[in-house]
């Protein structure tokens, strides 16, 4: 029986196989994105493990008798690994997910982390404006939507209802000159919100509508800037003016009927128990 000291690391075998293929340390190093000394060190470790030389250095890195034997079993070993992962991936079902670019980023991370262990995820991000709702829900197994209550057959979960908040880059903002707002709101709705909260919008010259937190952070550096965004968007270097109860933001997770059969074994209900507000079935 071999000892643990005789076991050869897969990385070392891969390097050995590359040198055997190219008959050159230089070419092997290039193909593996390694340095030549690192390749040479790997070959040295392989020979130390075996107790034999695997290459004839004086003959253009031709395999020795022992090297030929090693190459045979190394090739078989890698074929076993390939077959192993091929079979594992065959049992891993592909799961198509559409995610609204308005959806809460932290919830997206939690949901995807739970499902990616069991499924090969195919993810599409979409902008919910000017699209046919039925098209989205017909083409995907799961949809993360915002303010778009699913009507297609399946199961939907209203996992969160959020509100908006008004924040500013200036603690003593009196008359903003720039407004950045989430594009789940129209400019007219934003103007009404500002008026209802006694904020003078007459001096605003630049109105920016976006769903990108990165864009918001890049553009809010200017002074006298006011921001209207969902309360789940974190903007640490800002001053909160107020939080709004209305209009609200409803975040839905929807599954089609077929996918429900596939995800029961991953206990998806438990996954959302800590998040959901109102689960309901659609028929």
PDB file of C-alpha atoms in Angstrom, residues 5-283:
ATOM      1  CA  UNK A   5       4.274  10.665   1.180  1.00  0.00           C
ATOM      2  CA  UNK A   6       4.076   8.906  -2.195  1.00  0.00           C
ATOM      3  CA  UNK A   7       0.868  10.590  -3.321  1.00  0.00           C
ATOM      4  CA  UNK A   8       1.418  13.066  -6.156  1.00  0.00           C
ATOM      5  CA  UNK A   9      -0.558  16.308  -6.160  1.00  0.00           C
ATOM      6  CA  UNK A  10      -2.836  16.827  -9.162  1.00  0.00           C
ATOM      7  CA  UNK A  11      -1.136  20.153  -9.911  1.00  0.00           C
ATOM      8  CA  UNK A  12       2.213  18.399 -10.206  1.00  0.00           C
ATOM      9  CA  UNK A  13       0.736  15.787 -12.531  1.00  0.00           C
ATOM     10  CA  UNK A  14      -0.788  18.475 -14.729  1.00  0.00           C
ATOM     11  CA  UNK A  15       2.614  20.149 -15.055  1.00  0.00           C
ATOM     12  CA  UNK A  16       4.275  16.818 -15.833  1.00  0.00           C
ATOM     13  CA  UNK A  17       1.700  16.063 -18.542  1.00  0.00           C
ATOM     14  CA  UNK A  18       2.226  19.482 -20.118  1.00  0.00           C
ATOM     15  CA  UNK A  19       6.018  19.060 -20.290  1.00  0.00           C
ATOM     16  CA  UNK A  20       5.512  15.575 -21.760  1.00  0.00           C
ATOM     17  CA  UNK A  21       3.178  17.036 -24.382  1.00  0.00           C
ATOM     18  CA  UNK A  22       5.351  19.994 -25.394  1.00  0.00           C
ATOM     19  CA  UNK A  23       8.734  18.351 -24.693  1.00  0.00           C
ATOM     20  CA  UNK A  24       9.810  21.746 -23.410  1.00  0.00           C
ATOM     21  CA  UNK A  25       9.790  23.469 -20.026  1.00  0.00           C
ATOM     22  CA  UNK A  26       9.450  26.833 -21.757  1.00  0.00           C
ATOM     23  CA  UNK A  27       6.367  25.879 -23.766  1.00  0.00           C
ATOM     24  CA  UNK A  28       4.824  24.081 -20.816  1.00  0.00           C
ATOM     25  CA  UNK A  29       5.318  27.169 -18.644  1.00  0.00           C
ATOM     26  CA  UNK A  30       3.628  29.346 -21.267  1.00  0.00           C
ATOM     27  CA  UNK A  31       0.644  27.021 -21.644  1.00  0.00           C
ATOM     28  CA  UNK A  32       0.159  26.809 -17.863  1.00  0.00           C
ATOM     29  CA  UNK A  33       0.840  30.520 -17.223  1.00  0.00           C
ATOM     30  CA  UNK A  34       3.688  29.567 -14.911  1.00  0.00           C
ATOM     31  CA  UNK A  35       7.324  30.554 -14.699  1.00  0.00           C
ATOM     32  CA  UNK A  36       9.974  28.156 -16.003  1.00  0.00           C
ATOM     33  CA  UNK A  37      11.562  27.729 -12.532  1.00  0.00           C
ATOM     34  CA  UNK A  38       8.127  26.809 -11.128  1.00  0.00           C
ATOM     35  CA  UNK A  39       7.651  24.156 -13.827  1.00  0.00           C
ATOM     36  CA  UNK A  40      11.113  22.751 -13.160  1.00  0.00           C
ATOM     37  CA  UNK A  41      10.358  22.647  -9.439  1.00  0.00           C
ATOM     38  CA  UNK A  42       7.135  20.705 -10.079  1.00  0.00           C
ATOM     39  CA  UNK A  43       8.982  18.115 -12.166  1.00  0.00           C
ATOM     40  CA  UNK A  44      11.617  17.796  -9.465  1.00  0.00           C
ATOM     41  CA  UNK A  45       8.919  17.118  -6.851  1.00  0.00           C
ATOM     42  CA  UNK A  46       7.295  14.495  -9.100  1.00  0.00           C
ATOM     43  CA  UNK A  47      10.624  12.668  -9.455  1.00  0.00           C
ATOM     44  CA  UNK A  48      11.249  12.895  -5.719  1.00  0.00           C
ATOM     45  CA  UNK A  49       7.846  11.328  -5.041  1.00  0.00           C
ATOM     46  CA  UNK A  50       8.418   8.506  -7.520  1.00  0.00           C
ATOM     47  CA  UNK A  51      12.097   7.967  -6.850  1.00  0.00           C
ATOM     48  CA  UNK A  52      12.772   7.912 -10.623  1.00  0.00           C
ATOM     49  CA  UNK A  53      13.654  10.358 -13.367  1.00  0.00           C
ATOM     50  CA  UNK A  54      10.676  10.888 -15.679  1.00  0.00           C
ATOM     51  CA  UNK A  55      12.490  12.784 -18.446  1.00  0.00           C
ATOM     52  CA  UNK A  56      15.731  12.293 -20.284  1.00  0.00           C
ATOM     53  CA  UNK A  57      17.065  15.864 -20.192  1.00  0.00           C
ATOM     54  CA  UNK A  58      19.853  15.121 -22.661  1.00  0.00           C
ATOM     55  CA  UNK A  59      17.388  13.992 -25.320  1.00  0.00           C
ATOM     56  CA  UNK A  60      14.941  16.895 -25.601  1.00  0.00           C
ATOM     57  CA  UNK A  61      12.760  15.927 -22.637  1.00  0.00           C
ATOM     58  CA  UNK A  62      11.869  12.494 -23.959  1.00  0.00           C
ATOM     59  CA  UNK A  63      10.074  10.329 -21.441  1.00  0.00           C
ATOM     60  CA  UNK A  64      12.012   7.664 -19.627  1.00  0.00           C
ATOM     61  CA  UNK A  65      10.494   4.211 -19.162  1.00  0.00           C
ATOM     62  CA  UNK A  66       9.171   5.294 -15.752  1.00  0.00           C
ATOM     63  CA  UNK A  67       7.923   8.566 -17.228  1.00  0.00           C
ATOM     64  CA  UNK A  68       5.935   6.675 -19.854  1.00  0.00           C
ATOM     65  CA  UNK A  69       4.275   4.593 -17.148  1.00  0.00           C
ATOM     66  CA  UNK A  70       3.472   7.738 -15.152  1.00  0.00           C
ATOM     67  CA  UNK A  71       1.988   9.462 -18.196  1.00  0.00           C
ATOM     68  CA  UNK A  72      -0.308   6.502 -18.833  1.00  0.00           C
ATOM     69  CA  UNK A  73      -1.754   6.520 -15.318  1.00  0.00           C
ATOM     70  CA  UNK A  74      -1.784  10.329 -15.044  1.00  0.00           C
ATOM     71  CA  UNK A  75      -3.876  10.494 -18.226  1.00  0.00           C
ATOM     72  CA  UNK A  76      -6.262   7.871 -16.865  1.00  0.00           C
ATOM     73  CA  UNK A  77      -6.519   9.788 -13.583  1.00  0.00           C
ATOM     74  CA  UNK A  78      -7.497  13.016 -15.341  1.00  0.00           C
ATOM     75  CA  UNK A  79     -10.049  11.143 -17.441  1.00  0.00           C
ATOM     76  CA  UNK A  80     -11.585   9.869 -14.189  1.00  0.00           C
ATOM     77  CA  UNK A  81     -11.773  13.445 -12.864  1.00  0.00           C
ATOM     78  CA  UNK A  82     -13.405  14.633 -16.090  1.00  0.00           C
ATOM     79  CA  UNK A  83     -15.963  11.837 -15.973  1.00  0.00           C
ATOM     80  CA  UNK A  84     -16.643  12.554 -12.311  1.00  0.00           C
ATOM     81  CA  UNK A  85     -17.487  16.213 -12.883  1.00  0.00           C
ATOM     82  CA  UNK A  86     -19.343  15.476 -16.103  1.00  0.00           C
ATOM     83  CA  UNK A  87     -21.684  13.131 -14.244  1.00  0.00           C
ATOM     84  CA  UNK A  88     -22.068  15.563 -11.367  1.00  0.00           C
ATOM     85  CA  UNK A  89     -22.960  18.388 -13.737  1.00  0.00           C
ATOM     86  CA  UNK A  90     -25.416  16.206 -15.631  1.00  0.00           C
ATOM     87  CA  UNK A  91     -27.410  15.882 -12.419  1.00  0.00           C
ATOM     88  CA  UNK A  92     -27.222  19.618 -11.783  1.00  0.00           C
ATOM     89  CA  UNK A  93     -30.300  21.128 -13.399  1.00  0.00           C
ATOM     90  CA  UNK A  94     -30.077  24.445 -15.183  1.00  0.00           C
ATOM     91  CA  UNK A  95     -32.207  27.131 -13.603  1.00  0.00           C
ATOM     92  CA  UNK A  96     -33.108  30.303 -15.512  1.00  0.00           C
ATOM     93  CA  UNK A  97     -33.448  33.440 -13.407  1.00  0.00           C
ATOM     94  CA  UNK A  98     -34.476  36.927 -14.512  1.00  0.00           C
ATOM     95  CA  UNK A  99     -33.602  39.747 -12.112  1.00  0.00           C
ATOM     96  CA  UNK A 100     -34.980  43.263 -12.290  1.00  0.00           C
ATOM     97  CA  UNK A 101     -32.182  45.812 -12.085  1.00  0.00           C
ATOM     98  CA  UNK A 102     -34.298  47.577  -9.434  1.00  0.00           C
ATOM     99  CA  UNK A 103     -34.243  44.570  -7.077  1.00  0.00           C
ATOM    100  CA  UNK A 104     -32.526  44.861  -3.691  1.00  0.00           C
ATOM    101  CA  UNK A 105     -28.850  43.819  -4.248  1.00  0.00           C
ATOM    102  CA  UNK A 106     -28.413  42.214  -0.820  1.00  0.00           C
ATOM    103  CA  UNK A 107     -31.487  40.024  -1.327  1.00  0.00           C
ATOM    104  CA  UNK A 108     -30.258  39.016  -4.785  1.00  0.00           C
ATOM    105  CA  UNK A 109     -27.002  37.828  -3.221  1.00  0.00           C
ATOM    106  CA  UNK A 110     -28.814  35.775  -0.566  1.00  0.00           C
ATOM    107  CA  UNK A 111     -31.168  34.135  -3.055  1.00  0.00           C
ATOM    108  CA  UNK A 112     -28.489  33.272  -5.609  1.00  0.00           C
ATOM    109  CA  UNK A 113     -26.161  31.910  -2.939  1.00  0.00           C
ATOM    110  CA  UNK A 114     -28.865  29.485  -1.811  1.00  0.00           C
ATOM    111  CA  UNK A 115     -29.662  28.163  -5.271  1.00  0.00           C
ATOM    112  CA  UNK A 116     -26.260  28.073  -6.953  1.00  0.00           C
ATOM    113  CA  UNK A 117     -25.177  25.101  -4.842  1.00  0.00           C
ATOM    114  CA  UNK A 118     -27.908  22.946  -6.384  1.00  0.00           C
ATOM    115  CA  UNK A 119     -28.434  24.407  -9.843  1.00  0.00           C
ATOM    116  CA  UNK A 120     -26.494  25.609 -12.841  1.00  0.00           C
ATOM    117  CA  UNK A 121     -27.806  29.170 -12.863  1.00  0.00           C
ATOM    118  CA  UNK A 122     -28.453  31.087 -16.069  1.00  0.00           C
ATOM    119  CA  UNK A 123     -28.987  34.697 -14.977  1.00  0.00           C
ATOM    120  CA  UNK A 124     -30.446  37.588 -16.966  1.00  0.00           C
ATOM    121  CA  UNK A 125     -30.797  41.161 -15.712  1.00  0.00           C
ATOM    122  CA  UNK A 126     -33.627  43.159 -17.206  1.00  0.00           C
ATOM    123  CA  UNK A 127     -35.013  46.686 -17.160  1.00  0.00           C
ATOM    124  CA  UNK A 128     -38.732  46.486 -16.359  1.00  0.00           C
ATOM    125  CA  UNK A 129     -39.793  49.418 -18.507  1.00  0.00           C
ATOM    126  CA  UNK A 130     -41.464  48.880 -21.858  1.00  0.00           C
ATOM    127  CA  UNK A 131     -41.489  45.069 -21.596  1.00  0.00           C
ATOM    128  CA  UNK A 132     -44.294  42.560 -21.808  1.00  0.00           C
ATOM    129  CA  UNK A 133     -44.728  41.046 -18.338  1.00  0.00           C
ATOM    130  CA  UNK A 134     -45.918  37.707 -19.735  1.00  0.00           C
ATOM    131  CA  UNK A 135     -42.750  37.341 -21.817  1.00  0.00           C
ATOM    132  CA  UNK A 136     -40.540  37.547 -18.730  1.00  0.00           C
ATOM    133  CA  UNK A 137     -42.566  35.062 -16.692  1.00  0.00           C
ATOM    134  CA  UNK A 138     -42.997  32.653 -19.602  1.00  0.00           C
ATOM    135  CA  UNK A 139     -39.273  32.358 -20.346  1.00  0.00           C
ATOM    136  CA  UNK A 140     -37.778  31.925 -16.860  1.00  0.00           C
ATOM    137  CA  UNK A 141     -37.974  29.536 -13.917  1.00  0.00           C
ATOM    138  CA  UNK A 142     -37.609  32.308 -11.348  1.00  0.00           C
ATOM    139  CA  UNK A 143     -38.191  36.039 -11.634  1.00  0.00           C
ATOM    140  CA  UNK A 144     -37.128  38.671  -9.108  1.00  0.00           C
ATOM    141  CA  UNK A 145     -39.401  41.599  -9.885  1.00  0.00           C
ATOM    142  CA  UNK A 146     -40.139  45.023  -8.463  1.00  0.00           C
ATOM    143  CA  UNK A 147     -43.672  46.453  -8.373  1.00  0.00           C
ATOM    144  CA  UNK A 148     -44.680  43.862 -10.946  1.00  0.00           C
ATOM    145  CA  UNK A 149     -47.088  41.487  -9.261  1.00  0.00           C
ATOM    146  CA  UNK A 150     -46.885  38.177 -11.144  1.00  0.00           C
ATOM    147  CA  UNK A 151     -50.088  36.873 -12.705  1.00  0.00           C
ATOM    148  CA  UNK A 152     -48.693  33.798 -14.431  1.00  0.00           C
ATOM    149  CA  UNK A 153     -49.348  30.340 -12.926  1.00  0.00           C
ATOM    150  CA  UNK A 154     -46.845  29.408 -10.246  1.00  0.00           C
ATOM    151  CA  UNK A 155     -45.926  30.592  -6.770  1.00  0.00           C
ATOM    152  CA  UNK A 156     -45.075  34.169  -5.865  1.00  0.00           C
ATOM    153  CA  UNK A 157     -43.637  35.531  -2.651  1.00  0.00           C
ATOM    154  CA  UNK A 158     -43.797  39.189  -1.676  1.00  0.00           C
ATOM    155  CA  UNK A 159     -40.571  39.009   0.283  1.00  0.00           C
ATOM    156  CA  UNK A 160     -40.202  42.684   1.072  1.00  0.00           C
ATOM    157  CA  UNK A 161     -42.055  45.959   0.919  1.00  0.00           C
ATOM    158  CA  UNK A 162     -39.722  48.905   1.059  1.00  0.00           C
ATOM    159  CA  UNK A 163     -40.169  52.627   0.930  1.00  0.00           C
ATOM    160  CA  UNK A 164     -38.166  55.492  -0.457  1.00  0.00           C
ATOM    161  CA  UNK A 165     -36.074  57.958   1.417  1.00  0.00           C
ATOM    162  CA  UNK A 166     -34.920  61.446   0.600  1.00  0.00           C
ATOM    163  CA  UNK A 167     -31.262  62.063   1.308  1.00  0.00           C
ATOM    164  CA  UNK A 168     -28.819  64.835   0.589  1.00  0.00           C
ATOM    165  CA  UNK A 169     -25.093  65.347   0.300  1.00  0.00           C
ATOM    166  CA  UNK A 170     -25.474  68.596   2.229  1.00  0.00           C
ATOM    167  CA  UNK A 171     -26.658  68.670   5.825  1.00  0.00           C
ATOM    168  CA  UNK A 172     -28.128  72.143   5.378  1.00  0.00           C
ATOM    169  CA  UNK A 173     -29.636  71.781   1.938  1.00  0.00           C
ATOM    170  CA  UNK A 174     -32.197  74.484   1.220  1.00  0.00           C
ATOM    171  CA  UNK A 175     -32.476  74.656  -2.555  1.00  0.00           C
ATOM    172  CA  UNK A 176     -31.093  71.652  -4.475  1.00  0.00           C
ATOM    173  CA  UNK A 177     -29.569  72.144  -7.904  1.00  0.00           C
ATOM    174  CA  UNK A 178     -29.397  68.459  -8.868  1.00  0.00           C
ATOM    175  CA  UNK A 179     -31.791  65.557  -8.321  1.00  0.00           C
ATOM    176  CA  UNK A 180     -30.910  61.867  -8.626  1.00  0.00           C
ATOM    177  CA  UNK A 181     -33.813  59.450  -8.389  1.00  0.00           C
ATOM    178  CA  UNK A 182     -34.456  55.749  -8.834  1.00  0.00           C
ATOM    179  CA  UNK A 183     -36.062  55.071 -12.199  1.00  0.00           C
ATOM    180  CA  UNK A 184     -38.924  53.178 -10.596  1.00  0.00           C
ATOM    181  CA  UNK A 185     -40.256  56.726 -10.147  1.00  0.00           C
ATOM    182  CA  UNK A 186     -41.144  59.216 -12.849  1.00  0.00           C
ATOM    183  CA  UNK A 187     -39.855  62.764 -12.804  1.00  0.00           C
ATOM    184  CA  UNK A 188     -43.392  63.986 -12.123  1.00  0.00           C
ATOM    185  CA  UNK A 189     -43.668  61.677  -9.095  1.00  0.00           C
ATOM    186  CA  UNK A 190     -40.323  62.954  -7.797  1.00  0.00           C
ATOM    187  CA  UNK A 191     -41.422  66.568  -8.171  1.00  0.00           C
ATOM    188  CA  UNK A 192     -44.603  65.784  -6.234  1.00  0.00           C
ATOM    189  CA  UNK A 193     -42.605  64.047  -3.495  1.00  0.00           C
ATOM    190  CA  UNK A 194     -40.325  67.060  -3.122  1.00  0.00           C
ATOM    191  CA  UNK A 195     -43.288  69.448  -3.014  1.00  0.00           C
ATOM    192  CA  UNK A 196     -45.092  67.316  -0.405  1.00  0.00           C
ATOM    193  CA  UNK A 197     -41.967  67.422   1.762  1.00  0.00           C
ATOM    194  CA  UNK A 198     -41.486  71.191   1.416  1.00  0.00           C
ATOM    195  CA  UNK A 199     -38.374  70.919  -0.728  1.00  0.00           C
ATOM    196  CA  UNK A 200     -38.006  73.646  -3.350  1.00  0.00           C
ATOM    197  CA  UNK A 201     -37.284  72.018  -6.729  1.00  0.00           C
ATOM    198  CA  UNK A 202     -37.353  75.232  -8.780  1.00  0.00           C
ATOM    199  CA  UNK A 203     -33.571  75.489  -8.758  1.00  0.00           C
ATOM    200  CA  UNK A 204     -32.930  71.929  -9.990  1.00  0.00           C
ATOM    201  CA  UNK A 205     -31.223  72.079 -13.371  1.00  0.00           C
ATOM    202  CA  UNK A 206     -30.061  68.472 -13.637  1.00  0.00           C
ATOM    203  CA  UNK A 207     -32.449  65.522 -13.233  1.00  0.00           C
ATOM    204  CA  UNK A 208     -30.813  62.075 -13.328  1.00  0.00           C
ATOM    205  CA  UNK A 209     -32.889  58.878 -13.420  1.00  0.00           C
ATOM    206  CA  UNK A 210     -31.053  55.592 -12.769  1.00  0.00           C
ATOM    207  CA  UNK A 211     -31.213  52.223 -11.049  1.00  0.00           C
ATOM    208  CA  UNK A 212     -27.454  51.944 -10.660  1.00  0.00           C
ATOM    209  CA  UNK A 213     -26.059  52.456  -7.175  1.00  0.00           C
ATOM    210  CA  UNK A 214     -22.637  52.962  -8.741  1.00  0.00           C
ATOM    211  CA  UNK A 215     -23.919  55.816 -10.898  1.00  0.00           C
ATOM    212  CA  UNK A 216     -25.655  57.379  -7.907  1.00  0.00           C
ATOM    213  CA  UNK A 217     -22.449  57.280  -5.865  1.00  0.00           C
ATOM    214  CA  UNK A 218     -20.418  58.744  -8.719  1.00  0.00           C
ATOM    215  CA  UNK A 219     -22.860  61.585  -9.419  1.00  0.00           C
ATOM    216  CA  UNK A 220     -23.805  62.552  -5.893  1.00  0.00           C
ATOM    217  CA  UNK A 221     -20.397  64.113  -5.220  1.00  0.00           C
ATOM    218  CA  UNK A 222     -21.661  67.481  -6.422  1.00  0.00           C
ATOM    219  CA  UNK A 223     -22.940  69.941  -3.821  1.00  0.00           C
ATOM    220  CA  UNK A 224     -26.627  70.764  -3.430  1.00  0.00           C
ATOM    221  CA  UNK A 225     -27.649  67.322  -4.658  1.00  0.00           C
ATOM    222  CA  UNK A 226     -30.802  65.579  -3.492  1.00  0.00           C
ATOM    223  CA  UNK A 227     -31.388  61.835  -3.895  1.00  0.00           C
ATOM    224  CA  UNK A 228     -34.633  59.841  -3.829  1.00  0.00           C
ATOM    225  CA  UNK A 229     -33.896  56.115  -3.622  1.00  0.00           C
ATOM    226  CA  UNK A 230     -35.214  52.906  -2.015  1.00  0.00           C
ATOM    227  CA  UNK A 231     -34.385  52.503   1.653  1.00  0.00           C
ATOM    228  CA  UNK A 232     -32.378  49.351   0.861  1.00  0.00           C
ATOM    229  CA  UNK A 233     -29.774  51.383  -1.030  1.00  0.00           C
ATOM    230  CA  UNK A 234     -26.829  52.171   1.241  1.00  0.00           C
ATOM    231  CA  UNK A 235     -25.257  55.606   0.756  1.00  0.00           C
ATOM    232  CA  UNK A 236     -23.168  56.152   3.887  1.00  0.00           C
ATOM    233  CA  UNK A 237     -21.885  59.672   3.220  1.00  0.00           C
ATOM    234  CA  UNK A 238     -25.317  61.267   2.998  1.00  0.00           C
ATOM    235  CA  UNK A 239     -27.783  62.955   5.314  1.00  0.00           C
ATOM    236  CA  UNK A 240     -31.274  61.538   5.527  1.00  0.00           C
ATOM    237  CA  UNK A 241     -34.008  64.129   5.246  1.00  0.00           C
ATOM    238  CA  UNK A 242     -37.007  61.843   5.575  1.00  0.00           C
ATOM    239  CA  UNK A 243     -38.416  58.399   4.854  1.00  0.00           C
ATOM    240  CA  UNK A 244     -41.545  57.938   2.771  1.00  0.00           C
ATOM    241  CA  UNK A 245     -44.315  55.444   3.435  1.00  0.00           C
ATOM    242  CA  UNK A 246     -45.772  56.005  -0.008  1.00  0.00           C
ATOM    243  CA  UNK A 247     -45.143  55.224  -2.750  1.00  0.00           C
ATOM    244  CA  UNK A 248     -43.913  51.796  -1.714  1.00  0.00           C
ATOM    245  CA  UNK A 249     -41.702  49.239  -3.434  1.00  0.00           C
ATOM    246  CA  UNK A 250     -42.841  45.611  -3.529  1.00  0.00           C
ATOM    247  CA  UNK A 251     -40.182  42.969  -4.164  1.00  0.00           C
ATOM    248  CA  UNK A 252     -41.503  39.680  -5.551  1.00  0.00           C
ATOM    249  CA  UNK A 253     -39.899  36.298  -6.088  1.00  0.00           C
ATOM    250  CA  UNK A 254     -41.861  34.125  -8.506  1.00  0.00           C
ATOM    251  CA  UNK A 255     -41.421  30.455  -9.516  1.00  0.00           C
ATOM    252  CA  UNK A 256     -43.154  28.763 -12.426  1.00  0.00           C
ATOM    253  CA  UNK A 257     -45.089  25.554 -11.761  1.00  0.00           C
ATOM    254  CA  UNK A 258     -42.543  23.265 -13.398  1.00  0.00           C
ATOM    255  CA  UNK A 259     -39.617  24.643 -11.424  1.00  0.00           C
ATOM    256  CA  UNK A 260     -41.490  24.147  -8.166  1.00  0.00           C
ATOM    257  CA  UNK A 261     -41.185  20.401  -8.673  1.00  0.00           C
ATOM    258  CA  UNK A 262     -37.406  20.726  -9.078  1.00  0.00           C
ATOM    259  CA  UNK A 263     -36.723  22.946  -6.093  1.00  0.00           C
ATOM    260  CA  UNK A 264     -38.732  21.224  -3.388  1.00  0.00           C
ATOM    261  CA  UNK A 265     -35.667  19.215  -2.365  1.00  0.00           C
ATOM    262  CA  UNK A 266     -33.664  22.370  -1.623  1.00  0.00           C
ATOM    263  CA  UNK A 267     -36.367  23.509   0.805  1.00  0.00           C
ATOM    264  CA  UNK A 268     -36.904  26.835  -0.903  1.00  0.00           C
ATOM    265  CA  UNK A 269     -39.734  27.683   1.499  1.00  0.00           C
ATOM    266  CA  UNK A 270     -37.299  27.654   4.412  1.00  0.00           C
ATOM    267  CA  UNK A 271     -34.950  29.818   2.388  1.00  0.00           C
ATOM    268  CA  UNK A 272     -37.531  32.587   2.203  1.00  0.00           C
ATOM    269  CA  UNK A 273     -39.204  32.194   5.592  1.00  0.00           C
ATOM    270  CA  UNK A 274     -36.937  34.826   7.112  1.00  0.00           C
ATOM    271  CA  UNK A 275     -37.563  37.201   4.203  1.00  0.00           C
ATOM    272  CA  UNK A 276     -41.103  36.775   2.978  1.00  0.00           C
ATOM    273  CA  UNK A 277     -44.104  38.858   3.905  1.00  0.00           C
ATOM    274  CA  UNK A 278     -46.906  37.330   1.883  1.00  0.00           C
ATOM    275  CA  UNK A 279     -46.610  34.072  -0.092  1.00  0.00           C
ATOM    276  CA  UNK A 280     -49.428  33.213  -2.451  1.00  0.00           C
ATOM    277  CA  UNK A 281     -50.213  30.725  -5.226  1.00  0.00           C
ATOM    278  CA  UNK A 282     -51.212  31.755  -8.741  1.00  0.00           C
ATOM    279  CA  UNK A 283     -53.478  29.520 -10.796  1.00  0.00           C
TER     280      UNK A 283
END
